[in-house]
XYZ file of C-alpha atoms in Angstrom:
587
model
C 0.000 0.000 0.000
C 1.229 3.443 -0.728
C 2.490 5.506 2.151
C 0.743 8.528 0.675
C -2.723 8.232 2.079
C -5.321 10.961 2.312
C -5.807 11.531 5.987
C -9.141 12.388 7.464
C -9.398 15.949 8.573
C -9.836 16.434 12.290
C -13.435 16.980 13.330
C -12.608 20.529 14.350
C -11.681 21.490 10.768
C -14.109 19.318 8.830
C -16.016 21.167 6.110
C -19.740 20.566 6.478
C -21.521 19.409 3.348
C -23.699 22.122 1.865
C -27.366 21.316 1.936
C -28.767 21.059 -1.529
C -31.643 23.423 -2.140
C -34.736 22.116 -3.921
C -35.240 23.435 -7.448
C -36.775 26.898 -7.468
C -39.454 25.819 -9.928
C -40.590 23.051 -7.587
C -40.680 25.393 -4.599
C -42.651 27.960 -6.617
C -45.130 25.328 -7.798
C -45.757 23.879 -4.344
C -45.864 27.331 -2.791
C -48.413 28.525 -5.353
C -50.712 25.553 -4.795
C -50.448 25.675 -1.013
C -50.856 29.443 -1.033
C -54.013 29.205 -3.139
C -55.533 26.510 -0.921
C -54.806 28.499 2.225
C -55.952 31.854 0.849
C -59.053 30.701 -1.021
C -60.333 27.816 1.081
C -58.787 27.620 4.564
C -58.036 31.087 5.966
C -61.202 33.050 5.040
C -63.543 31.241 7.483
C -61.220 31.934 10.433
C -60.490 35.501 9.324
C -64.225 36.097 8.914
C -64.766 34.745 12.431
C -62.064 37.074 13.758
C -63.369 40.155 11.936
C -66.950 39.502 13.001
C -66.062 39.191 16.682
C -67.189 35.576 16.763
C -70.630 36.121 15.267
C -69.655 34.066 12.190
C -68.094 30.851 13.528
C -65.358 29.379 11.346
C -66.423 26.382 9.269
C -64.342 24.826 6.499
C -66.682 24.216 3.576
C -67.260 20.711 2.240
C -65.933 20.711 -1.357
C -68.256 17.862 -2.355
C -71.573 19.329 -1.268
C -70.984 23.076 -1.646
C -69.756 25.073 -4.612
C -67.539 28.111 -4.237
C -68.762 31.358 -5.760
C -72.265 32.641 -6.201
C -74.120 29.344 -6.654
C -75.499 30.588 -9.966
C -72.953 31.229 -12.696
C -70.529 28.932 -10.877
C -72.868 25.959 -11.390
C -73.118 26.762 -15.104
C -69.319 26.831 -15.298
C -69.169 23.483 -13.517
C -71.488 22.146 -16.223
C -69.178 23.541 -18.920
C -66.191 21.572 -17.646
C -68.265 18.440 -17.256
C -69.681 18.786 -20.774
C -66.228 19.281 -22.300
C -65.016 16.049 -20.715
C -68.159 14.133 -21.657
C -67.874 15.324 -25.258
C -64.209 14.328 -25.514
C -64.991 10.849 -24.187
C -67.531 10.539 -27.007
C -65.175 11.672 -29.748
C -66.144 15.362 -29.466
C -69.573 14.433 -30.821
C -71.895 17.392 -30.353
C -69.229 19.458 -28.585
C -70.526 22.809 -29.808
C -74.221 21.824 -29.758
C -74.164 20.602 -26.110
C -77.026 18.883 -24.342
C -78.379 22.265 -23.195
C -79.912 25.145 -25.164
C -81.911 22.711 -27.348
C -82.641 23.216 -30.254
C -79.950 25.890 -30.852
C -76.692 25.143 -32.654
C -73.187 26.156 -31.539
C -74.623 26.665 -28.062
C -71.247 26.089 -26.388
C -70.009 29.270 -28.062
C -72.681 31.275 -26.243
C -70.247 31.108 -23.299
C -66.499 30.799 -22.961
C -65.949 27.093 -23.565
C -63.379 26.412 -20.787
C -62.177 23.635 -23.098
C -58.651 23.967 -21.739
C -59.909 22.319 -18.554
C -61.079 19.241 -20.445
C -58.571 16.910 -18.687
C -60.364 17.626 -15.412
C -63.695 16.948 -17.110
C -62.584 13.421 -17.908
C -62.495 12.489 -14.221
C -65.730 11.421 -12.562
C -69.383 11.506 -13.580
C -72.506 13.173 -12.321
C -73.358 16.141 -10.162
C -71.111 15.363 -7.189
C -68.067 14.938 -9.425
C -68.915 18.177 -11.238
C -69.047 20.137 -7.968
C -65.812 18.682 -6.586
C -64.063 19.150 -9.928
C -65.112 22.777 -10.114
C -63.942 23.533 -6.583
C -60.539 21.979 -7.216
C -60.019 23.733 -10.545
C -61.195 27.020 -9.022
C -58.424 26.874 -6.417
C -55.860 25.697 -8.957
C -56.757 28.633 -11.201
C -55.583 30.957 -8.415
C -52.458 28.835 -7.981
C -51.637 29.210 -11.676
C -52.021 32.985 -11.457
C -49.570 33.071 -8.533
C -47.109 30.821 -10.349
C -47.459 32.656 -13.670
C -46.830 36.012 -12.010
C -43.843 34.628 -10.123
C -42.352 33.091 -13.261
C -42.815 36.265 -15.288
C -41.166 38.542 -12.736
C -38.279 36.149 -12.148
C -37.645 36.109 -15.882
C -37.848 39.884 -16.080
C -35.217 40.194 -13.334
C -37.020 40.556 -9.991
C -35.841 38.708 -6.901
C -37.855 35.791 -5.414
C -39.743 37.782 -2.774
C -40.651 40.520 -5.245
C -41.789 37.882 -7.741
C -43.916 36.158 -5.104
C -45.421 39.534 -4.211
C -46.292 40.155 -7.859
C -47.881 36.708 -8.170
C -49.931 37.285 -5.015
C -50.994 40.754 -6.173
C -52.191 39.331 -9.484
C -54.032 36.387 -7.942
C -55.675 38.235 -5.062
C -56.351 41.657 -6.542
C -59.717 42.645 -5.015
C -61.318 43.414 -8.418
C -61.116 39.715 -9.276
C -63.690 38.938 -6.596
C -66.306 40.715 -8.661
C -66.132 37.622 -10.868
C -66.403 34.854 -8.284
C -68.885 33.030 -10.508
C -66.784 33.480 -13.630
C -63.961 30.950 -13.675
C -63.272 32.037 -17.258
C -62.356 35.538 -15.990
C -60.338 34.292 -13.027
C -58.291 31.883 -15.167
C -55.576 34.317 -16.254
C -52.479 32.473 -15.041
C -51.679 31.116 -18.483
C -51.270 34.664 -19.779
C -48.368 35.639 -17.524
C -46.898 32.132 -17.710
C -46.909 32.231 -21.519
C -45.185 35.631 -21.520
C -42.618 34.319 -19.018
C -41.847 31.257 -21.142
C -41.659 33.243 -24.358
C -39.327 35.791 -22.771
C -37.127 33.011 -21.387
C -37.128 31.196 -24.705
C -35.971 34.345 -26.480
C -33.312 35.165 -23.895
C -34.932 38.456 -22.932
C -35.384 40.226 -19.608
C -35.921 43.781 -18.382
C -32.596 43.856 -16.594
C -30.398 42.576 -19.443
C -32.439 42.866 -22.624
C -31.699 40.236 -25.283
C -28.840 37.838 -24.584
C -27.977 35.336 -27.284
C -26.448 32.879 -24.803
C -29.731 32.755 -22.858
C -31.907 31.695 -25.819
C -33.855 28.502 -25.039
C -35.969 27.363 -28.037
C -37.813 24.739 -26.002
C -39.121 27.391 -23.634
C -40.316 29.449 -26.592
C -42.321 26.489 -27.924
C -43.733 25.871 -24.445
C -44.774 29.522 -24.255
C -46.719 29.277 -27.502
C -48.411 26.080 -26.304
C -49.429 27.652 -22.987
C -50.769 30.653 -24.916
C -52.825 28.290 -27.094
C -54.142 26.553 -23.985
C -55.164 29.909 -22.516
C -57.102 30.807 -25.670
C -58.928 27.466 -25.514
C -60.608 28.663 -22.306
C -62.489 31.396 -24.180
C -62.192 34.987 -25.327
C -63.572 37.046 -22.426
C -60.049 38.064 -21.374
C -58.134 36.173 -24.031
C -59.262 38.487 -26.845
C -57.000 41.204 -25.501
C -54.275 38.611 -24.902
C -54.307 37.541 -28.549
C -53.953 41.109 -29.762
C -51.256 41.988 -27.225
C -49.297 38.865 -28.102
C -49.472 39.858 -31.757
C -48.296 43.387 -30.872
C -45.445 41.979 -28.758
C -44.392 39.742 -31.637
C -44.390 42.669 -34.057
C -42.419 44.838 -31.623
C -39.881 42.053 -31.201
C -39.595 41.689 -34.943
C -39.057 45.428 -35.404
C -36.471 45.460 -32.624
C -34.650 42.557 -34.234
C -34.548 44.379 -37.569
C -33.412 47.673 -35.993
C -30.562 45.924 -34.186
C -29.178 44.578 -37.418
C -30.892 41.194 -37.340
C -28.682 39.441 -34.759
C -28.507 35.681 -35.134
C -31.291 33.903 -33.296
C -30.382 30.384 -34.261
C -32.276 27.994 -36.469
C -33.815 26.100 -33.551
C -35.446 29.213 -32.120
C -36.810 30.252 -35.511
C -38.219 26.769 -36.102
C -39.631 26.717 -32.574
C -41.367 30.045 -33.094
C -42.780 28.890 -36.411
C -44.105 25.621 -35.004
C -45.409 27.171 -31.785
C -46.851 30.175 -33.600
C -48.685 27.936 -36.048
C -50.189 25.867 -33.210
C -51.275 29.041 -31.418
C -52.767 30.475 -34.606
C -54.636 27.279 -35.493
C -56.121 26.965 -32.006
C -57.114 30.642 -31.990
C -58.745 30.416 -35.411
C -60.567 27.197 -34.504
C -62.236 28.735 -31.470
C -62.733 32.083 -33.218
C -64.572 30.243 -36.021
C -67.020 28.735 -33.531
C -67.715 32.104 -31.941
C -68.087 33.651 -35.379
C -70.860 31.141 -36.109
C -72.801 32.616 -33.214
C -72.386 36.095 -34.698
C -73.587 34.764 -38.043
C -76.585 32.907 -36.621
C -77.550 35.684 -34.213
C -76.478 39.122 -35.502
C -77.964 40.773 -32.405
C -75.356 39.091 -30.209
C -73.125 42.159 -30.624
C -73.447 44.784 -27.898
C -74.786 48.234 -28.553
C -72.849 51.231 -27.260
C -75.682 51.994 -24.824
C -75.601 48.402 -23.539
C -71.858 48.632 -22.878
C -72.408 51.980 -21.146
C -74.598 50.226 -18.579
C -71.661 48.011 -17.580
C -68.860 50.564 -17.896
C -67.028 51.526 -14.673
C -66.223 55.059 -13.650
C -62.792 56.258 -12.447
C -64.165 56.041 -8.910
C -64.403 52.280 -9.357
C -60.596 52.040 -9.179
C -60.896 52.710 -5.438
C -63.881 50.455 -4.763
C -63.782 46.750 -3.909
C -66.337 44.062 -4.810
C -68.429 42.557 -2.029
C -66.372 39.368 -1.788
C -63.223 41.050 -0.448
C -62.825 40.143 3.225
C -61.079 43.394 4.161
C -62.962 45.877 1.995
C -66.250 44.183 1.061
C -68.455 45.510 3.873
C -66.519 48.758 4.202
C -67.151 49.650 0.550
C -70.857 48.797 0.504
C -72.012 52.406 0.111
C -69.359 53.113 -2.519
C -70.512 50.070 -4.520
C -74.110 51.199 -4.332
C -73.063 54.478 -5.905
C -71.603 52.580 -8.863
C -75.095 51.513 -9.957
C -76.088 48.203 -11.559
C -73.563 45.346 -11.851
C -71.561 47.127 -9.149
C -69.294 44.167 -8.397
C -68.092 44.109 -11.992
C -67.536 47.873 -11.936
C -65.450 47.716 -8.763
C -61.879 47.762 -10.103
C -59.727 48.054 -6.980
C -56.352 46.461 -7.745
C -55.238 46.819 -4.113
C -54.180 49.856 -2.127
C -50.927 48.149 -1.152
C -50.231 47.450 -4.813
C -50.998 51.067 -5.715
C -48.520 52.283 -3.093
C -45.754 49.862 -4.112
C -46.200 50.638 -7.810
C -46.077 54.377 -7.043
C -42.887 53.873 -5.052
C -41.578 51.825 -7.950
C -41.737 54.875 -10.182
C -38.949 56.453 -8.083
C -36.986 53.521 -6.640
C -36.703 50.519 -8.890
C -34.578 47.805 -10.416
C -36.003 48.831 -13.798
C -34.667 51.712 -15.870
C -36.459 55.056 -15.960
C -37.438 54.473 -19.583
C -38.973 51.102 -18.714
C -40.889 52.606 -15.808
C -42.273 55.417 -17.932
C -43.404 52.936 -20.571
C -45.125 50.843 -17.894
C -46.792 53.949 -16.483
C -48.031 54.891 -19.946
C -49.314 51.346 -20.468
C -51.095 51.415 -17.114
C -52.833 54.695 -17.891
C -53.846 53.485 -21.347
C -55.123 50.194 -19.917
C -57.225 52.028 -17.336
C -58.716 54.266 -20.032
C -59.725 51.148 -21.980
C -61.155 49.508 -18.824
C -63.431 52.507 -18.198
C -65.401 51.622 -21.324
C -67.766 54.353 -22.411
C -66.616 56.495 -19.475
C -63.153 56.823 -20.988
C -61.890 58.193 -24.289
C -60.159 55.035 -25.533
C -62.618 52.133 -25.563
C -64.496 53.393 -28.627
C -61.360 52.638 -30.678
C -61.554 48.990 -29.646
C -65.313 48.879 -30.120
C -65.247 50.303 -33.656
C -61.993 49.057 -35.123
C -60.779 45.907 -33.321
C -62.742 42.742 -34.225
C -64.444 41.035 -31.316
C -64.704 43.882 -28.831
C -68.193 44.811 -30.013
C -69.347 41.530 -28.461
C -67.755 42.124 -25.064
C -70.186 42.958 -22.274
C -67.933 44.317 -19.521
C -65.020 46.636 -20.371
C -63.894 46.549 -16.729
C -62.284 43.153 -17.317
C -59.502 44.972 -19.134
C -58.243 46.110 -15.725
C -56.245 42.866 -15.866
C -53.576 44.561 -17.980
C -52.999 47.583 -15.720
C -52.859 45.145 -12.790
C -50.030 43.227 -14.474
C -48.080 46.416 -15.143
C -48.632 47.647 -11.581
C -47.332 44.305 -10.294
C -44.201 44.647 -12.432
C -43.610 48.175 -11.132
C -44.126 47.001 -7.549
C -41.722 44.098 -8.035
C -39.086 46.490 -9.358
C -39.399 48.550 -6.171
C -39.207 45.525 -3.850
C -36.200 44.129 -5.734
C -34.323 47.418 -5.437
C -35.321 47.729 -1.776
C -33.829 44.314 -1.076
C -30.634 45.204 -2.944
C -30.259 48.416 -0.977
C -30.767 46.559 2.309
C -28.088 44.009 1.386
C -25.588 46.697 0.423
C -26.224 48.695 3.585
C -25.548 45.808 6.012
C -22.679 43.468 6.823
C -22.356 40.490 4.443
C -23.414 37.968 7.091
C -26.604 39.935 7.709
C -27.391 40.945 4.125
C -29.850 38.146 3.382
C -31.760 38.647 6.622
C -31.868 42.402 6.094
C -33.375 41.942 2.617
C -36.056 39.646 3.998
C -36.903 41.999 6.860
C -37.700 44.898 4.526
C -39.494 42.917 1.799
C -41.376 39.960 3.298
C -43.715 42.229 5.338
C -44.751 43.869 2.056
C -45.692 40.456 0.672
C -47.716 39.763 3.813
C -49.547 43.075 3.427
C -50.521 42.166 -0.146
C -51.845 38.815 1.065
C -53.783 40.370 3.948
C -55.470 42.893 1.693
C -56.210 40.209 -0.881
C -58.064 37.756 1.366
C -61.382 36.797 -0.223
C -64.735 36.291 1.461
C -66.380 33.960 -1.006
C -69.545 32.012 -0.356
C -69.699 28.238 -0.393
C -73.216 27.526 -1.570
C -75.078 24.317 -0.717
C -76.942 23.119 -3.792
C -80.285 21.268 -3.999
C -80.281 17.729 -5.304
C -81.420 16.903 -8.827
C -85.194 16.275 -8.918
C -86.124 12.630 -9.442
C -88.655 13.782 -12.043
C -85.818 15.136 -14.162
C -84.032 11.780 -14.138
C -87.239 10.080 -15.286
C -88.066 12.577 -18.050
C -87.619 11.549 -21.695
C -85.445 13.920 -23.687
C -85.545 16.497 -25.144
C -87.101 18.121 -22.088
C -87.600 21.484 -20.449
C -87.484 22.017 -16.692
C -89.633 24.757 -15.178
C -89.088 27.418 -14.084
C -86.729 28.365 -16.881
C -84.882 31.641 -16.465
C -81.302 32.803 -16.097
C -81.351 32.159 -12.357
C -82.880 28.679 -12.372
C -81.230 27.328 -15.505
C -77.707 27.492 -14.041
C -78.606 24.875 -11.429
C -80.533 22.821 -13.980
C -77.491 22.700 -16.219
C -75.490 21.294 -13.310
C -78.187 18.692 -12.648
C -77.973 17.625 -16.277
C -74.395 16.385 -15.767
C -76.124 13.198 -14.609
C -76.379 11.655 -18.078
C -76.465 14.911 -20.095
C -80.037 14.639 -21.442
C -81.002 17.048 -24.201
C -82.914 19.975 -22.747
C -84.060 23.466 -23.562
C -82.657 24.935 -20.344
C -79.436 26.902 -20.504
C -78.071 30.277 -19.493
C -75.620 32.539 -21.300
C -74.923 36.241 -21.582
C -77.045 36.208 -24.747
C -80.476 34.575 -25.034
C -81.277 33.335 -28.529
C -84.694 34.079 -30.107
C -85.696 30.389 -30.086
C -84.732 30.057 -26.444
C -86.692 33.132 -25.413
C -89.723 32.100 -27.462
C -89.905 28.725 -25.722
C -89.468 30.314 -22.298
C -92.263 32.788 -23.013
C -94.623 30.122 -24.327
C -94.060 27.902 -21.299
C -95.457 30.565 -18.995
C -98.912 29.482 -20.222
C -98.196 25.714 -20.214
C -100.191 23.606 -21.025
C -102.018 26.032 -23.322
C -102.556 24.865 -26.926
C -99.969 27.408 -28.115
C -97.314 26.090 -25.746
C -98.038 22.459 -26.650
C -97.878 23.233 -30.367
C -94.479 24.879 -29.918
C -93.164 21.954 -27.875
C -94.282 19.468 -30.535
C -92.870 21.675 -33.290
C -89.407 21.405 -31.740
C -89.774 17.758 -30.768
C -89.684 18.422 -27.027
C -91.053 15.320 -25.313
C -91.416 16.237 -21.656
C -91.854 19.056 -19.146
C -90.641 18.878 -15.540
C -92.169 21.287 -13.015
C -90.064 21.734 -9.855
C -92.632 22.545 -7.198
C -90.494 24.483 -4.713
C -89.173 26.777 -7.451
C -92.322 27.766 -9.321
C -94.139 29.357 -6.385
C -95.153 32.890 -7.304
C -94.189 32.471 -10.965
C -96.391 32.076 -14.072
C -95.353 28.422 -14.166
C -97.087 27.649 -10.854
C -100.466 27.067 -12.505
C -99.070 23.976 -14.245
C -99.074 22.181 -10.896
C -102.901 22.193 -10.897
C -103.260 20.703 -14.388
C -104.637 17.169 -14.165
C -106.019 16.198 -17.559
C -104.758 17.447 -20.918
C -105.375 15.465 -24.128
C -102.161 13.976 -25.434
C -100.241 14.772 -22.234
C -99.538 12.335 -19.395
C -99.038 13.660 -15.866
C -96.899 11.832 -13.331
C -96.188 13.045 -9.788
C -92.658 12.059 -8.766
C -91.873 13.137 -5.239
C -92.912 16.773 -4.837
C -92.467 17.515 -8.540
C -94.485 16.847 -11.662
C -93.480 15.257 -14.963
C -95.598 15.908 -18.061
C -94.910 13.648 -21.031
C -96.184 14.589 -24.481
C -97.724 11.807 -26.502
């Protein structure tokens, strides 16, 4: 054996092995999911109990028997996801027709399709599965917004705490709670994630600009695919996303030409071509379906006066929707002053976010030019979000395809919120850097956390929601026994949401359905059924091949449909009492 042997170092001088940190992406993913669960589902009951002085005891809602949101639109959205999965399992047969809205065609396009959530729709059957699925996806939608915001700001050059703050500000901005029944509006995480991936794929950040050695073609392709997935959810917020992505692409192209066409590499060019084609095909596919609705029903476009009724005022930027735990009750009078659809006109992005973004205009990791551009973009975005109460929205309404069909301009506040979050993250990043520089090296990390983490906590505290968890009635036995096509009474925008959810048990064809636009056929049948079983109503039912009518007793009280409960003998119609409800079958 050789005499030269490596001796063990004495214990007193041994070098401890460095603990390996988990990948940042994994930590961000887990943190986003856990943060969403805690913020959306777990903390609000206890915070509500604390704020109410014990008058509202804390109870964690059962995700199987209650649905988060308003119990109306949320049940229709649960049906959408269930229908998408059911249709895919049957080879996409009747995807756009759906089992609801009979006898209308392309009925799925009357709403945002939420088709991007189709994998969730493949799991489970029936009403219980639809409720649980919706609740899970609802929470995960918030998680994706947190993660997307974090990923975008990290790519742009912000530090981890600042990026987490931006993700939290985007996910829990109070204005979002005006859409608690609109999962399609809350599902914006794919937007920031797509921008983050595309920026990473193209080697671009705010702090360093374009760097050839940081180009990652695979990330660029992934960004295009995520963008395509986002568009598959619908066009309520994605319409603006499509146009902004096109503008960003054109700006990048112009910048590339101005800088002398620096080499991008064949792989990146191919990746952009492939990803861009996929994104374009998906966008055109869904746009074609929505265009069919415009062709079939020309009145689906919104008049300027109609949009005016849903347009916020500048005051709305300081007002919170009712479902904000901190501001909801405190802003009740201010919401009342906003008029109809007040929750959708309440555009508060967060007072903490406003302050941090303002500070970010003076102290920031971003350059002055970048900050001024973001300020200009924020102002322009707000002017668009004000709808008819601002000078800019008419340009979109008249000259940009698709915006004449949008009901609520206030949804465009999403884009100012993103820019405010970027400004705020720039401030927090620079604050952390200053704290590190101003302290001894061994204390620099702790000093940065001390001055930045409390700001993140403030954003989370202001953003706590106070959303309802609504217990839903069971599907009537008479509905399960009814031959299809059927109509369930009462039929109106309030009742039909729940009926759509009930129909996930087998998806029978039915007239019932609710959307932001009611087709002429749909309205005609609803109107005729108020006199059921008059000869006119029976003739219309037979004309459309509708075979049965279900009358839900505890819902028709005080409505024109109530008289149907007293009908005992009608030629050609069979009455059957099933439980408390009544089934009429047409011969």
